[in-house]
Amino acid sequence: MMMLLPLRTVLQRSVSRSCCRGFSVSPQTYNSGKKGLILGVYEKDKEEESLVFTSAGDTFDNVVSGKLRDHLTRSGSLVKKGKTRIFYGLHEDFPSVAVVGLGKKSAGVNHDEHWNESKENVRTAVSAGCRQMQDLEIAHVEVDPCGDAQAAAEGAVLGLFEYDELKKKKKKVVSTQLYGSHDNEAWQKGALYAEGQNLARYLMEAPANHLTPTKFAEVLEQKLGKVGSNVKVFTRSKTWIEEQQMGAFLSVAKGSDEPPVFLEIHYSGSPNAKESPLVFVGKGVTFDSGGISLKPSSGMDAMRGDMGGAATVCSAIVTAAALKLPINIIGLAPLCENMPNGRANKPGDVVKARNGKTIQVDNTDAEGRLLLADALCYAHGFNAKAIVNAATLTGAMDVALGSAATGVFTNSSWLWTRLQEASIVTGDRVWRMPLFEHYSKQVTESALADLNNIGKYSRSGGACTAAAFLKEFVTAPHWAHLDIAGVMSNKDEVPYLRKGMSGRPTRTLIEFAARLSKDKSST
Ligand code: BES
Ligand code: ZN
Ligand code: MG
């Protein structure tokens, strides 16, 4: 049981205020070696008079003899959705208490927005509270499950992530744990989902001179080495790629001095070793300069994140293995740089993919589809129950949907439904896009080869012609291509992610795999 505190002066501050007027004691006095506590509060429904705490909030308020309610009410009681207020000195064990706004208790699934708003609200509120604690340099924080321990853990772990590995001055480490003893399993699950996404963010944010194809494979080998013996990692070299006759992938890789890698991961979690696997494929261009069709230099640094497809699918497998999901998953990641050296692809060059189809490379900056063509051919050798590829494939995807949702091009309504259901839960949304014959016609007309790597009307429907190109390498009945170029990075659209590479939609991929592992009818 928690100790009751003698009455103390309570210091309160709204986070939106930048100055410290009204403080008689510096917050640091309370912080040394002490814990912080984050508690949720709902927005009042009109007819209700009093504040609506979460059950953890109620418990805490009882322990402090109603003082939290008292102070909140006296100060106007409003804690808006996603905003925080800090109270100092309420309880000896928790010198700093952040009250975070959860919005309406009745929110639930919002069918217009295609996501679970309650879960999003919890993620946003908890992440804001955790960051506030981090700014106050409080090292240990207990978190109210806010009615959804998984979402709370996701908010905490995602909200605190920052890539500062290469800086001397780093953000203070904050350890978070669940307040109260319930729902620990859901909390742990949320932490693993978020750590999966953070691994993808880490890989995407890392500069291209640090995160080469070789290094990418090493990081994954190291991460997967920790999760158990039922994971095998094959780091295929250039010689293997040549033997496989992956001429399209190789044509991109040879434009760089950095050797390519074809990373192949096998996670065998199903009790039935022979069960058909889910196959994930991810575009792994560790830097995309555009090649001879060179990109403009402004903003080119963001192309270190052009391995986001590989990062998200591989990170999802790391989490699937950590969760011990009863499913077999194979991850395939063609990794290379797209650079303009003397051996680089030239516009008009014709290359041959693994399945024998020839491709006229009219634009060397449409390289992702060349890597994926070969990887998709290879993916067909595993009798997959579904093939899902992710790629930061086209700027046109960003033009179409921005960062609201990942574009999904699929030949399977069964697969679409499962991806969409998963994304409503995770809040990392997907939106279905067309695979019309209309677009296929535009890539199957080529002066010199079977296919052209850009659409006939180059800019129009660019995300759709890219998807139509990939479809030329697919015969499997359940395939989905996720164009994640629009969701690659975050400015401030997703409030529980800081600015930078987003690692989206890793959690949706994990949730999708988790649901598939329970759905035995799908085998
Ligand atoms: N990596 C880019 C796509 C991209 C753009 C990802 C912005 C993330 C943010 C891709 O390789 C590319 O350059 N695509 C071209 C295709 C075009 C030449 C048909 C594009 O989108 O302009
Ligand atoms: Zn690219
Ligand atoms: Mg490109």
Short mmCIF file of N, CA, C and O and ligand atoms in Angstrom, two decimals, residues 283 285 287-290 295 303 306-307 338 364-369 371 392-394, ligand 2:
data_model
loop_
_atom_site.label_atom_id
_atom_site.label_comp_id
_atom_site.label_asym_id
_atom_site.label_seq_id
_atom_site.Cartn_x
_atom_site.Cartn_y
_atom_site.Cartn_z
N LYS A 283 11.78 -3.13 -49.46
CA LYS A 283 12.78 -2.39 -50.24
C LYS A 283 13.86 -1.85 -49.30
O LYS A 283 13.56 -1.16 -48.33
N VAL A 285 16.85 0.25 -49.97
CA VAL A 285 17.83 1.16 -50.58
C VAL A 285 18.37 2.06 -49.46
O VAL A 285 17.68 2.96 -48.99
N PHE A 287 20.64 4.23 -49.45
CA PHE A 287 20.65 5.63 -49.88
C PHE A 287 20.23 5.71 -51.33
O PHE A 287 20.77 4.99 -52.17
N ASP A 288 19.27 6.59 -51.62
CA ASP A 288 18.76 6.75 -52.98
C ASP A 288 19.10 8.13 -53.52
O ASP A 288 18.40 9.11 -53.25
N SER A 289 20.21 8.19 -54.25
CA SER A 289 20.58 9.49 -54.86
C SER A 289 19.78 9.71 -56.14
O SER A 289 19.78 10.81 -56.70
N GLY A 290 19.13 8.67 -56.63
CA GLY A 290 18.45 8.71 -57.92
C GLY A 290 19.29 8.05 -59.01
O GLY A 290 18.79 7.70 -60.06
N LYS A 295 18.65 12.97 -58.22
CA LYS A 295 17.64 13.78 -57.54
C LYS A 295 18.19 15.18 -57.27
O LYS A 295 19.39 15.35 -57.18
N MET A 303 16.71 10.58 -48.16
CA MET A 303 16.77 9.30 -48.88
C MET A 303 17.62 8.25 -48.15
O MET A 303 17.78 7.13 -48.62
N ASP A 306 15.30 5.41 -47.34
CA ASP A 306 14.69 4.68 -48.45
C ASP A 306 14.77 3.16 -48.27
O ASP A 306 14.41 2.40 -49.15
N MET A 307 15.26 2.77 -47.09
CA MET A 307 15.24 1.34 -46.73
C MET A 307 14.13 1.09 -45.71
O MET A 307 14.15 0.10 -44.97
N ASN A 338 21.59 3.31 -54.31
CA ASN A 338 21.34 3.75 -55.70
C ASN A 338 22.21 4.96 -55.96
O ASN A 338 21.89 6.07 -55.53
N THR A 364 16.52 6.01 -63.82
CA THR A 364 17.29 5.22 -62.83
C THR A 364 16.82 5.51 -61.40
O THR A 364 17.22 4.82 -60.47
N ASP A 365 15.98 6.54 -61.25
CA ASP A 365 15.44 6.85 -59.92
C ASP A 365 14.21 5.99 -59.60
O ASP A 365 13.70 6.02 -58.49
N ALA A 366 13.71 5.25 -60.57
CA ALA A 366 12.64 4.30 -60.27
C ALA A 366 13.29 2.94 -60.04
O ALA A 366 13.07 1.97 -60.76
N GLU A 367 14.18 2.92 -59.01
CA GLU A 367 15.01 1.74 -58.75
C GLU A 367 14.35 0.74 -57.81
O GLU A 367 14.64 -0.46 -57.87
N GLY A 368 13.47 1.23 -56.95
CA GLY A 368 12.86 0.35 -55.94
C GLY A 368 12.15 -0.82 -56.59
O GLY A 368 12.28 -1.97 -56.15
N ARG A 369 11.44 -0.55 -57.67
CA ARG A 369 10.67 -1.60 -58.35
C ARG A 369 11.60 -2.64 -58.99
O ARG A 369 11.20 -3.78 -59.19
N LEU A 371 14.57 -3.66 -57.62
CA LEU A 371 14.95 -4.55 -56.51
C LEU A 371 13.80 -5.49 -56.17
O LEU A 371 13.99 -6.70 -55.95
N THR A 392 9.25 2.34 -49.70
CA THR A 392 9.15 3.78 -49.92
C THR A 392 9.31 3.97 -51.43
O THR A 392 10.35 4.37 -51.91
N LEU A 393 8.23 3.67 -52.15
CA LEU A 393 8.39 3.46 -53.60
C LEU A 393 8.25 4.72 -54.45
O LEU A 393 8.99 4.89 -55.40
N THR A 394 7.26 5.56 -54.12
CA THR A 394 7.02 6.71 -55.02
C THR A 394 6.68 8.01 -54.28
O THR A 394 5.91 8.01 -53.31
ZN ZN B 2 14.21 4.86 -53.89
#
